[in-house]
Short mmCIF file of C-alpha atoms and ligand atoms in Angstrom, two decimals:
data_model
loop_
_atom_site.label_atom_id
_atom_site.label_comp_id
_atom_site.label_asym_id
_atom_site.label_seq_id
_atom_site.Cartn_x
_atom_site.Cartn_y
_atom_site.Cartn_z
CA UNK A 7 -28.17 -35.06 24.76
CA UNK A 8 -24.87 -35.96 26.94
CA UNK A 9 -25.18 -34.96 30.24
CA UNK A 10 -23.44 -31.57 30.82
CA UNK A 11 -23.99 -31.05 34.33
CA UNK A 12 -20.23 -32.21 35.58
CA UNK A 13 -19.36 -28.73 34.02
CA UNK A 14 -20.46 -26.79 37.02
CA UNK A 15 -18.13 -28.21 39.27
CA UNK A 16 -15.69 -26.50 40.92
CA UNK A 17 -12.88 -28.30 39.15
CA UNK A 18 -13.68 -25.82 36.45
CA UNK A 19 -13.12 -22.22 35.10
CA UNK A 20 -15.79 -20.10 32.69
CA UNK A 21 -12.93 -20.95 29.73
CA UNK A 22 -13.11 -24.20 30.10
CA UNK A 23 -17.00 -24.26 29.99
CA UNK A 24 -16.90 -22.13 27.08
CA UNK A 25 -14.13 -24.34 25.47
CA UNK A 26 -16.51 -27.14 26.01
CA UNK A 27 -19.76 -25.96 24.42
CA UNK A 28 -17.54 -24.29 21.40
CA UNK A 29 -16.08 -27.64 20.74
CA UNK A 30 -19.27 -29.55 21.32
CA UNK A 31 -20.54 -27.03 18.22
CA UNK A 32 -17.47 -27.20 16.28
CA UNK A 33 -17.72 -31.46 16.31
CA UNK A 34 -21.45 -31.56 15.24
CA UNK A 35 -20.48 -29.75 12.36
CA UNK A 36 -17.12 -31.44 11.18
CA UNK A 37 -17.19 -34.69 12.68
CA UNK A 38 -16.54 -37.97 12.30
CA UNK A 39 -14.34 -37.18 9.05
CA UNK A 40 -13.91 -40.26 6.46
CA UNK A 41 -11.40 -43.25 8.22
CA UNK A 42 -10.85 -44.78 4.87
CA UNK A 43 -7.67 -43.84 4.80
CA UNK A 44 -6.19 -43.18 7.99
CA UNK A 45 -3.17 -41.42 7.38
CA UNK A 46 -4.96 -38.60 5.38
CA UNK A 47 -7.62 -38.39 7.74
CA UNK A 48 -5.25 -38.17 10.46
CA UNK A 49 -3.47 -35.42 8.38
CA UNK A 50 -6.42 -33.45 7.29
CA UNK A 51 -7.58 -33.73 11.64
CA UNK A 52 -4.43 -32.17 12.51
CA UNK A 53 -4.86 -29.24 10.25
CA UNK A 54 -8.75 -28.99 10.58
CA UNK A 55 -8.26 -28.93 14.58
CA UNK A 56 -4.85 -26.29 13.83
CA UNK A 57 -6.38 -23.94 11.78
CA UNK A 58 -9.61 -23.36 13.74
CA UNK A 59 -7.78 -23.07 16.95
CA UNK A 60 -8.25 -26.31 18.95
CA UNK A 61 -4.58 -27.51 19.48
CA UNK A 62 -3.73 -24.11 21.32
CA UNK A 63 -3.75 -26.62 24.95
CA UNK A 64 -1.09 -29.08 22.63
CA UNK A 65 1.75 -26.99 23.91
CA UNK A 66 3.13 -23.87 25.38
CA UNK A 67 2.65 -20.59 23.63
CA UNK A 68 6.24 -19.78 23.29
CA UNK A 69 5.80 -16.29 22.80
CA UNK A 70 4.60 -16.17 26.50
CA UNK A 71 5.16 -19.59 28.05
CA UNK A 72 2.91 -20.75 30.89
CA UNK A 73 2.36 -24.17 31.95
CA UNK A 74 -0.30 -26.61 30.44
CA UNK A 75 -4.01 -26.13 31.02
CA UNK A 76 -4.36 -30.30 31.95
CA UNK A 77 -8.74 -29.21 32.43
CA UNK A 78 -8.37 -27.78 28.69
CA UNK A 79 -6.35 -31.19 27.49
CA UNK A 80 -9.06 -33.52 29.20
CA UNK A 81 -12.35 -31.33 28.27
CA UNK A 82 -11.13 -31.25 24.69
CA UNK A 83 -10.29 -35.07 24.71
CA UNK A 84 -13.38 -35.97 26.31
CA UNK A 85 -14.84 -34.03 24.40
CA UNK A 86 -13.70 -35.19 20.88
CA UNK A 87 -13.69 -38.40 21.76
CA UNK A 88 -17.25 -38.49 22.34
CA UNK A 89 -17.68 -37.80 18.54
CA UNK A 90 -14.47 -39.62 16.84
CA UNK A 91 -11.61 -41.43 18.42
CA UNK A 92 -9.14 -40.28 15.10
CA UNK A 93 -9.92 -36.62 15.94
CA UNK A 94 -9.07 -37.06 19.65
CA UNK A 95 -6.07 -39.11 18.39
CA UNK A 96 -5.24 -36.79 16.61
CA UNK A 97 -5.21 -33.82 18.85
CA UNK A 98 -3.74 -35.80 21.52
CA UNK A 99 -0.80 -36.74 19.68
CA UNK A 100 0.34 -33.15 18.91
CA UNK A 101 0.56 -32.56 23.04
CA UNK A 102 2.10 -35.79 23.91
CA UNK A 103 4.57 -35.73 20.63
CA UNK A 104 5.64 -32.11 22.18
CA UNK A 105 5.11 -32.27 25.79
CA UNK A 106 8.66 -32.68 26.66
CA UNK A 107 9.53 -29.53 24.57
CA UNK A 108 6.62 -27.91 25.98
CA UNK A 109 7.86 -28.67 29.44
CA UNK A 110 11.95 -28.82 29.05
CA UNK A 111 12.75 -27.14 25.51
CA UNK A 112 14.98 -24.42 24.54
CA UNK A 113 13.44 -21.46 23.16
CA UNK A 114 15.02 -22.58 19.80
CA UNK A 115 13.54 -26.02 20.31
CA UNK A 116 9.93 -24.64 21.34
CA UNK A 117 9.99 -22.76 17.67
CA UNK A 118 8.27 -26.36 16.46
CA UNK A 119 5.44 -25.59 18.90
CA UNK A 120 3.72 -22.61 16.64
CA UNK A 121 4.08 -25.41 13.83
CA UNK A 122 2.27 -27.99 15.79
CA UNK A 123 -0.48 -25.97 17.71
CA UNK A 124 -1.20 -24.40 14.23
CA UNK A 125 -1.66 -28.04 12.99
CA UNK A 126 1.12 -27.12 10.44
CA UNK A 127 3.63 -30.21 11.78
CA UNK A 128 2.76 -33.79 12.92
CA UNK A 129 4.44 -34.63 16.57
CA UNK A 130 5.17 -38.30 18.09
CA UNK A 131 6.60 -39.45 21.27
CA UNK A 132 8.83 -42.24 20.53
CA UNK A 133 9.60 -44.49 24.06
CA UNK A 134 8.84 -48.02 23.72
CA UNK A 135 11.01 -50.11 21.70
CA UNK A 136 10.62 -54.08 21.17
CA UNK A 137 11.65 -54.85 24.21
CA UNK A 138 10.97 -52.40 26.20
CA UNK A 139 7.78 -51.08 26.62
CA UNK A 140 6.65 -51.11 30.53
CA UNK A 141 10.15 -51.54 31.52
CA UNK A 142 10.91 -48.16 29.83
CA UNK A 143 14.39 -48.29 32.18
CA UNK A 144 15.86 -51.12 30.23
CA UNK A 145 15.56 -49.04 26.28
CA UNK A 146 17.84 -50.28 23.92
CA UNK A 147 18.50 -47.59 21.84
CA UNK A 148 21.60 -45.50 21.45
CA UNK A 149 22.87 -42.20 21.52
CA UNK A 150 26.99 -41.34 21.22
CA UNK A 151 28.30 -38.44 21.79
CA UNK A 152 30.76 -37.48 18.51
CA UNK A 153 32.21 -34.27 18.42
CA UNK A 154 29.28 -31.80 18.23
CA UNK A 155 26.54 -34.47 17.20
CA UNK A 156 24.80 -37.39 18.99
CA UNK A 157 24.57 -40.55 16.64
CA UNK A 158 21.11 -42.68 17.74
CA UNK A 159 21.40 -45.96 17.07
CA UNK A 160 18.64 -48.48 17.60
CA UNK A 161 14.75 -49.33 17.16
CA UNK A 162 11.64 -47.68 18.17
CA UNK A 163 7.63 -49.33 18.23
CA UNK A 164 4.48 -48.77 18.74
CA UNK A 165 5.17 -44.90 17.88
CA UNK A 166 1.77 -43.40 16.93
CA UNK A 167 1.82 -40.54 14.05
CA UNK A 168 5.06 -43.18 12.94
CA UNK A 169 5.09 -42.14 9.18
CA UNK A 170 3.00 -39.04 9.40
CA UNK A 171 5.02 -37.28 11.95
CA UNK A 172 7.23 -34.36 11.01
CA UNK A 173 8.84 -34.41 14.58
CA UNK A 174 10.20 -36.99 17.09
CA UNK A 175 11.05 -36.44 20.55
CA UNK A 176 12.83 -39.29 21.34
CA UNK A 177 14.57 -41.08 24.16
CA UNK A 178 17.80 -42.76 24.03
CA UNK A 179 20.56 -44.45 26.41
CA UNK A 180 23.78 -42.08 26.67
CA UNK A 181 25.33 -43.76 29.58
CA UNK A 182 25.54 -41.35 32.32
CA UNK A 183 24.38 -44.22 34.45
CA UNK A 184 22.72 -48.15 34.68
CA UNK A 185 18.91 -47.98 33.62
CA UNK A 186 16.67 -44.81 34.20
CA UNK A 187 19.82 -42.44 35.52
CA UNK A 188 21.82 -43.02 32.08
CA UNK A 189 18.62 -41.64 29.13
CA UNK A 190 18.66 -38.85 27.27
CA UNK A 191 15.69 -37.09 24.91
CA UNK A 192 16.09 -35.32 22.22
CA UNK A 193 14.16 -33.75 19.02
CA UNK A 194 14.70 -35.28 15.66
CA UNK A 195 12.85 -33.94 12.35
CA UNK A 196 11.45 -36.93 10.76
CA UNK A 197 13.70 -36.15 7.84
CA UNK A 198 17.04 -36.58 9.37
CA UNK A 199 19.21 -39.42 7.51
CA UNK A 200 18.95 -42.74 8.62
CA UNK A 201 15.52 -41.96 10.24
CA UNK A 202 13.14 -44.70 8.70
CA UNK A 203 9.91 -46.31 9.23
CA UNK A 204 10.90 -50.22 9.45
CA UNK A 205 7.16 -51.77 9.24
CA UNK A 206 3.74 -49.84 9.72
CA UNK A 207 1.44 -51.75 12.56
CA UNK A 208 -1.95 -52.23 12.10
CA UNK A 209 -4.63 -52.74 15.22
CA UNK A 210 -7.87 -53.12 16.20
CA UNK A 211 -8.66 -49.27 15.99
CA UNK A 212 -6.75 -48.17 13.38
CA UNK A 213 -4.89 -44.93 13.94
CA UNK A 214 -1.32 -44.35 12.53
CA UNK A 215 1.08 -46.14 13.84
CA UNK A 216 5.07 -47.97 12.67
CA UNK A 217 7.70 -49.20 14.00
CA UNK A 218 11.17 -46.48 13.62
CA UNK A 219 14.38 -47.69 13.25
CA UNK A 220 17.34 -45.08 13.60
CA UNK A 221 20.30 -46.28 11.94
CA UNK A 222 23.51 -43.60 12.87
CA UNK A 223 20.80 -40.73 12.79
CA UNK A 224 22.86 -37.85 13.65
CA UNK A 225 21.43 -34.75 15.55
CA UNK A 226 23.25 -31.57 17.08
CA UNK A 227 24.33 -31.38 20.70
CA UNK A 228 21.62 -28.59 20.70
CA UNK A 229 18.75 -31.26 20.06
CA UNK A 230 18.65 -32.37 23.25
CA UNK A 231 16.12 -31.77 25.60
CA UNK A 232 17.02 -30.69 29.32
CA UNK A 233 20.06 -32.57 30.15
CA UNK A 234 22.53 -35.80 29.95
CA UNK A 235 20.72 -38.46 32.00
CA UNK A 236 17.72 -36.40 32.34
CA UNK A 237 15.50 -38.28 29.57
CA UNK A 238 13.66 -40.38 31.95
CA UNK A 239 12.65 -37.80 34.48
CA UNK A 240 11.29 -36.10 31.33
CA UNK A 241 9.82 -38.90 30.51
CA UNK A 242 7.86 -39.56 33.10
CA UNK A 243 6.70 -35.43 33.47
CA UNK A 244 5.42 -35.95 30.39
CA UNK A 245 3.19 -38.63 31.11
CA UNK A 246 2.57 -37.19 34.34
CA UNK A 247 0.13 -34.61 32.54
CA UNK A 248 -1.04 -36.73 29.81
CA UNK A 249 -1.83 -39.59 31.63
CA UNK A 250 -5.49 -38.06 33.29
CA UNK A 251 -5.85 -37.12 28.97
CA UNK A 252 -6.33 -40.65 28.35
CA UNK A 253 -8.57 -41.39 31.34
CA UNK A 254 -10.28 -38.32 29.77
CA UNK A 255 -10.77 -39.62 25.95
CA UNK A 256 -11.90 -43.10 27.85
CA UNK A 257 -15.03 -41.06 29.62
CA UNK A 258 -15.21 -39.34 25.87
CA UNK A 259 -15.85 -43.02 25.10
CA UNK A 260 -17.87 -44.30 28.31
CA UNK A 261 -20.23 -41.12 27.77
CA UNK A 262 -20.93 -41.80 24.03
CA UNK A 263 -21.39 -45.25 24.89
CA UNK A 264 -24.00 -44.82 27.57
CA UNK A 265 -25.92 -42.14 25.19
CA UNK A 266 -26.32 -44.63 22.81
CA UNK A 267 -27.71 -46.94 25.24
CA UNK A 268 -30.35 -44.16 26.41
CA UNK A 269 -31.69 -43.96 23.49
CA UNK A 270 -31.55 -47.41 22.32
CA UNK A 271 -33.73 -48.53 25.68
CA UNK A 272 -35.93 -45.64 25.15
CA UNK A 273 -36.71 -46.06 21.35
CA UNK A 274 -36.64 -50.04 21.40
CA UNK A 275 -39.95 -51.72 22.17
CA UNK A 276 -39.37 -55.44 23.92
CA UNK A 277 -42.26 -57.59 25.37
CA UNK A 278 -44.76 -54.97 24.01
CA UNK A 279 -42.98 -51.94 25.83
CA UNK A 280 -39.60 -49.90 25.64
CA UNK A 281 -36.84 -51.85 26.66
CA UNK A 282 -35.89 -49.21 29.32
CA UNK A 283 -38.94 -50.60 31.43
CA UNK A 284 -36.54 -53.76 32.30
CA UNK A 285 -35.49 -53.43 35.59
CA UNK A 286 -32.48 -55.21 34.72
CA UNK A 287 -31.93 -52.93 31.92
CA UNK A 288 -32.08 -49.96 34.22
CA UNK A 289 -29.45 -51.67 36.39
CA UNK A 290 -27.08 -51.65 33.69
CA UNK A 291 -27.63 -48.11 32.80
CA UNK A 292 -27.13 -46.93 36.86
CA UNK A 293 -23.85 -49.30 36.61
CA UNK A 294 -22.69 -47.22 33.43
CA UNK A 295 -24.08 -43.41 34.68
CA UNK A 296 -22.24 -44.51 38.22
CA UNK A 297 -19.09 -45.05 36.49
CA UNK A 298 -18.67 -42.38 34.14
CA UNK A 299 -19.11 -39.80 36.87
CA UNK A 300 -16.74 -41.73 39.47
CA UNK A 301 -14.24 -41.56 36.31
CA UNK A 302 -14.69 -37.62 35.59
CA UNK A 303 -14.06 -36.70 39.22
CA UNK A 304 -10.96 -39.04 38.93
CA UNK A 305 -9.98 -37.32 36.17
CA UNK A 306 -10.79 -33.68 36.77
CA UNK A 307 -9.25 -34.12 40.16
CA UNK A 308 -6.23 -34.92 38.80
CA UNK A 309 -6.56 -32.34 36.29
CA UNK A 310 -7.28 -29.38 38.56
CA UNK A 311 -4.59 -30.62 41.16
CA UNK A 312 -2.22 -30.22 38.01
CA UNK A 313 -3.48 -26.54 37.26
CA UNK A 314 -3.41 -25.73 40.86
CA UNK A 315 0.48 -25.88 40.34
CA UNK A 316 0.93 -29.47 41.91
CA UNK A 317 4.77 -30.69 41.02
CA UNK A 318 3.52 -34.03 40.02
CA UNK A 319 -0.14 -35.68 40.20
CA UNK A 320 1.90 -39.37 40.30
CA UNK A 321 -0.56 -41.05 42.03
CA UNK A 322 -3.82 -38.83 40.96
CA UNK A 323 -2.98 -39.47 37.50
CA UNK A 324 -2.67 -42.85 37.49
CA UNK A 325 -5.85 -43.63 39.82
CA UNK A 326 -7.78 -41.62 37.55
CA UNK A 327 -6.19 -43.35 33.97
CA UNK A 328 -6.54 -46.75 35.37
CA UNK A 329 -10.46 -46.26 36.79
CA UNK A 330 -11.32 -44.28 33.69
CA UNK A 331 -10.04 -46.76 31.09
CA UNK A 332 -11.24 -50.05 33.04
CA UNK A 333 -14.70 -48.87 33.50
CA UNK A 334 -14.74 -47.27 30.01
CA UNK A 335 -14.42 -51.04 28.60
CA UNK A 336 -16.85 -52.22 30.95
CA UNK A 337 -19.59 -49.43 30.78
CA UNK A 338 -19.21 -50.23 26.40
CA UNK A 339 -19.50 -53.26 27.04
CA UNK A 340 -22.50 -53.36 28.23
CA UNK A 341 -23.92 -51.03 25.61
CA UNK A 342 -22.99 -53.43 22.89
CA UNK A 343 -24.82 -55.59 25.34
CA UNK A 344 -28.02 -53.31 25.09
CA UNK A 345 -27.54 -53.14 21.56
CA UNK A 346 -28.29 -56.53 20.96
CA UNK A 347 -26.74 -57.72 17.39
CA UNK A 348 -26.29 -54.60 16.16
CA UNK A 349 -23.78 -54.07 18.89
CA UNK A 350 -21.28 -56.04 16.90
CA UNK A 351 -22.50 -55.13 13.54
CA UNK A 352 -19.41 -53.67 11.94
CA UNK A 353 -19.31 -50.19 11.81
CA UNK A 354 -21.95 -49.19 14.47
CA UNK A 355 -20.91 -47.01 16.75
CA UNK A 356 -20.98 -48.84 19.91
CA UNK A 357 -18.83 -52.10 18.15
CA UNK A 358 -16.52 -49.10 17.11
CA UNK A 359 -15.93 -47.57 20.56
CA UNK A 360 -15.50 -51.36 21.98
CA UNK A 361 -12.34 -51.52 19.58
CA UNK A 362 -11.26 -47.90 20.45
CA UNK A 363 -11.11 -48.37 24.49
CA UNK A 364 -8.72 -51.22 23.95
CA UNK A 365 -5.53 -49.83 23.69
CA UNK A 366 -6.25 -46.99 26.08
CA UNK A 367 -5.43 -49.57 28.82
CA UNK A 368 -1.97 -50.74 27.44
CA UNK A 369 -0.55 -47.65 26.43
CA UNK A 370 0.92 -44.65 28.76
CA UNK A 371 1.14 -47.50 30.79
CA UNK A 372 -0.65 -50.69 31.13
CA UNK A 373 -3.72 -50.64 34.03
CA UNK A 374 -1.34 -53.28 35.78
CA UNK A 375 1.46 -50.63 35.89
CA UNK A 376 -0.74 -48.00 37.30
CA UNK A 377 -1.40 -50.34 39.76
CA UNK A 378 2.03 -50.75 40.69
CA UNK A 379 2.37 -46.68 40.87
CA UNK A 380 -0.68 -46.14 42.89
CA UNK A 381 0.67 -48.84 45.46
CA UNK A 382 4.10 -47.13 45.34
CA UNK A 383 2.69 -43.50 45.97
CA UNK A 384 0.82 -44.97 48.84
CA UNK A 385 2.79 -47.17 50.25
CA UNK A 386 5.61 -44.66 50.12
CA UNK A 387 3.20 -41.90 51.69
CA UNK A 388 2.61 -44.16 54.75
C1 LIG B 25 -2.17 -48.40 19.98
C2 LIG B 25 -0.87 -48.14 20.67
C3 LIG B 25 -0.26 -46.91 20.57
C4 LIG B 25 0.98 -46.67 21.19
N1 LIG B 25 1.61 -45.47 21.01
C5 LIG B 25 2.86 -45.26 21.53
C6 LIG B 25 3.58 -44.06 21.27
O1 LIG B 25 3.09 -43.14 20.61
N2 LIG B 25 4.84 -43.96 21.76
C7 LIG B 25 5.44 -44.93 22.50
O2 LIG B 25 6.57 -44.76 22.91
N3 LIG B 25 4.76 -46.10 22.77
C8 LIG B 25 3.50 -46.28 22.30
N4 LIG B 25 2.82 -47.46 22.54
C9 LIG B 25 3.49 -48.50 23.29
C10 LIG B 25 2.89 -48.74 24.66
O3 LIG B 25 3.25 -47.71 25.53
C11 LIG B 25 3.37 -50.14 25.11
O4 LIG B 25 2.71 -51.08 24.30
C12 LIG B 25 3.07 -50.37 26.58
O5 LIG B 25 3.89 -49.59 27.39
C13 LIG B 25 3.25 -51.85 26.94
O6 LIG B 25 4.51 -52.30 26.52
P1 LIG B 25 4.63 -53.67 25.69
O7 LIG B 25 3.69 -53.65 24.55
O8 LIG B 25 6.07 -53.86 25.40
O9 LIG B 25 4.10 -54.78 26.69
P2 LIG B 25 4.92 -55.41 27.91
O10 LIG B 25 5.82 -54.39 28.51
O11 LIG B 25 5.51 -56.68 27.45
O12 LIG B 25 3.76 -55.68 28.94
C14 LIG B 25 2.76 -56.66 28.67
C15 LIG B 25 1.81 -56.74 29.83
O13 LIG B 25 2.50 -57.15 30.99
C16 LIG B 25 1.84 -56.63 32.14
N5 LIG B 25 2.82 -55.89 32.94
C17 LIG B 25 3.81 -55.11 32.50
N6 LIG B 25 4.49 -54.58 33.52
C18 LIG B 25 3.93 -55.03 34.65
C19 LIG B 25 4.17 -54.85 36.03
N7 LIG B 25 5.16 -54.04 36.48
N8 LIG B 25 3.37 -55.51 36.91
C20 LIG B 25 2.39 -56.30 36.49
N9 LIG B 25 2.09 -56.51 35.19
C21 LIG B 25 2.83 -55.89 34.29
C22 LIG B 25 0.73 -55.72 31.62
O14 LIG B 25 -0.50 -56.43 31.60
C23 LIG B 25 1.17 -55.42 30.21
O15 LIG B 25 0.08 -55.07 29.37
C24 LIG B 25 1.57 -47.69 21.95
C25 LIG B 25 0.93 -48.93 22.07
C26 LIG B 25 -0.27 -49.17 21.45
C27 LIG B 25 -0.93 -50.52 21.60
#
């Protein structure tokens, strides 16, 4: 049984306890779906997760808009990611696909949020291009201003949901400035002309995921979200909130990984007793129990400081991404450890979350960036 004790702290409200067992129920019953084929499981997630009412926290309501409920994001993450790293993909991807809409949108624009909290539309968050992926500032693509239309010109990579997605909020250079002053974003339906998926990318987890290429897509004026120059900023909002979401789905990770362990040292017998008797074996599991709850009150910190109506969590954010995500790695590593050979028998859980955690440190930005941010924030703060 995962320990459920960080519940009662006073990071959280009674919904988001209740949102935590309800889930907790709702995943026992429904999860892990079939991987075979990512793309439809990925598909069928979105609209499982939709229609029984789990992506509400993906987005604003627009109907009555608030802002984001960053505890709700992480407890669901954590949550789902504890029992299958597609269906927290999966969720994920509809809040980070949408966030700047959530966050910057029109009213007209913020109509595709009741398609993507119902799990009726597939959202991606297209940033990184070949070359540009930490050094965001330096993008490639294009966006010209002609008449009443922009016309985006230009590569994306690395986009998750690439070739499931129904919706794109992407970022493009329209000049206003050199680097970060002169991008734009805007919203592009995935079925806008010249809008085409150039080569789908496989990795060690595999999750949906191609690389775009926009060749004179052309989008209304109105399709852009806040204003000229202003795509960065947005940018950068946007990960703002979603970055504690990924130190979140790491601890989803860390937690499922150090259950595992429990029971393997408990149930194993080694030297004519359980393995848990090893001293050494108990070190490893204090190392792991230490960790995960040093990365929740990272996280939920960051979380609650963000739903206490903090402008940005800059620094919180990425302390609690980059300690979540490192010590995930470490804490399933040594479960695969504990697990002896069947740690990296194929398809066991524990050699499954060791090729899940990977990319959690690269993307959103890489554990070195964060470092760079947190030393920024407090060097600046000095
Ligand atoms: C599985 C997966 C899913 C992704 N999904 C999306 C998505 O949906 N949308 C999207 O836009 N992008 C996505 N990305 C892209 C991701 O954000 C980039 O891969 C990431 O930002 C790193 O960029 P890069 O791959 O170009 O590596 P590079 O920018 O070349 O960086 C390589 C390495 O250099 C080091 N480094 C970089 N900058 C610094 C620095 N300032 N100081 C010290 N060291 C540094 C880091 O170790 C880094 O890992 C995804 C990537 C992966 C792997």
């Amino acid at each position: 049984m995962p320990d459920r004790s960080f519940l009662n702290w006073p990071f959280f409200e009674d919904r988001h306890r209740a949102l935590a067992e309800t889930l907790e129920a709702w995943c026992a019953k429904n999860l892990p779906l079939d991987h075979h084929d990512v793309d439809a499981a990925c598909r069928e997630l979105v609209a499982k997760l939709g229609s029984d009412g789990w992506l509400t926290p993906t987005a604003i309501d627009p109907g009555k808009p608030g802002p984001l409920d960053v505890r709700a994001l992480c407890v669901t993450r954590e949550t789902l990611a504890r029992h299958d790293g597609l269906a927290d993909f999966a969720f994920a991807m509809q809040g980070l696909g949408t966030g700047a809409i959530s966050l910057f949108g029109t009213p007209d624009q913020q109509r595709w949020l009741e398609k993507t909290r119902a799990g009726e539309s597939i959202s991606a968050f297209a940033l990184s291009e070949p070359r540009s992926g930490s050094d965001v500032a330096n993008m490639e693509m294009t966006a010209v201003l002609d008449g009443d239309n922009y016309v985006l010109s230009g590569e994306k990579t690395w986009i998750s949901n690439g070739g499931i997605a129904d919706v794109y909020t992407v970022f493009a250079r329209t000049g206003e400035a050199p680097g970060a002053k002169g991008i734009s974003a805007f919203v592009v339906p995935a079925n806008t002309k010249g809008l085409g998926v150039a080569e789908r990318l496989e990795v060690i987890a595999p999750h949906p995921l191609a690389r775009l290429s926009f060749d004179n897509v052309r989008v209304p004026t109105s399709a852009m979200i806040g204003k000229p120059g202003d795509g960065f900023r947005i940018a950068m909002s946007v990960l703002d909130v979603f970055r504690s979401t990924v130190g979140a789905a790491a601890l989803g990770f860390a937690r499922r990984a150090l259950d595992e362990s429990v029971k393997r040292a408990a149930e194993r017998k080694l030297f004519g007793a359980p393995m848990a008797e090893l001293q050494m074996v108990q070190g490893h599991i204090a190392d792991m129990a230490l960790d995960v709850d040093a990365a929740a009150l990272l996280i939920y910190r960051a979380a609650w400081t963000k739903d206490m109506g903090a402008a940005r969590v800059t620094r919180e954010a990425a302390m609690a991404k980059l300690f979540a995500t490192d010590k995930a790695q470490e804490v399933i590593d040594k479960a695969v450890q504990l697990h002896g050979g069947d740690g990296v028998r194929k398809g066991h859980i524990v050699e499954r979350l060791y090729r899940e955690i990977r990319a959690l440190r690269i993307y959103e930005g890489a554990s070195d960036v964060q470092k760079v941010v947190i030393a920024r924030q407090v060097m600046g703060a000095a």
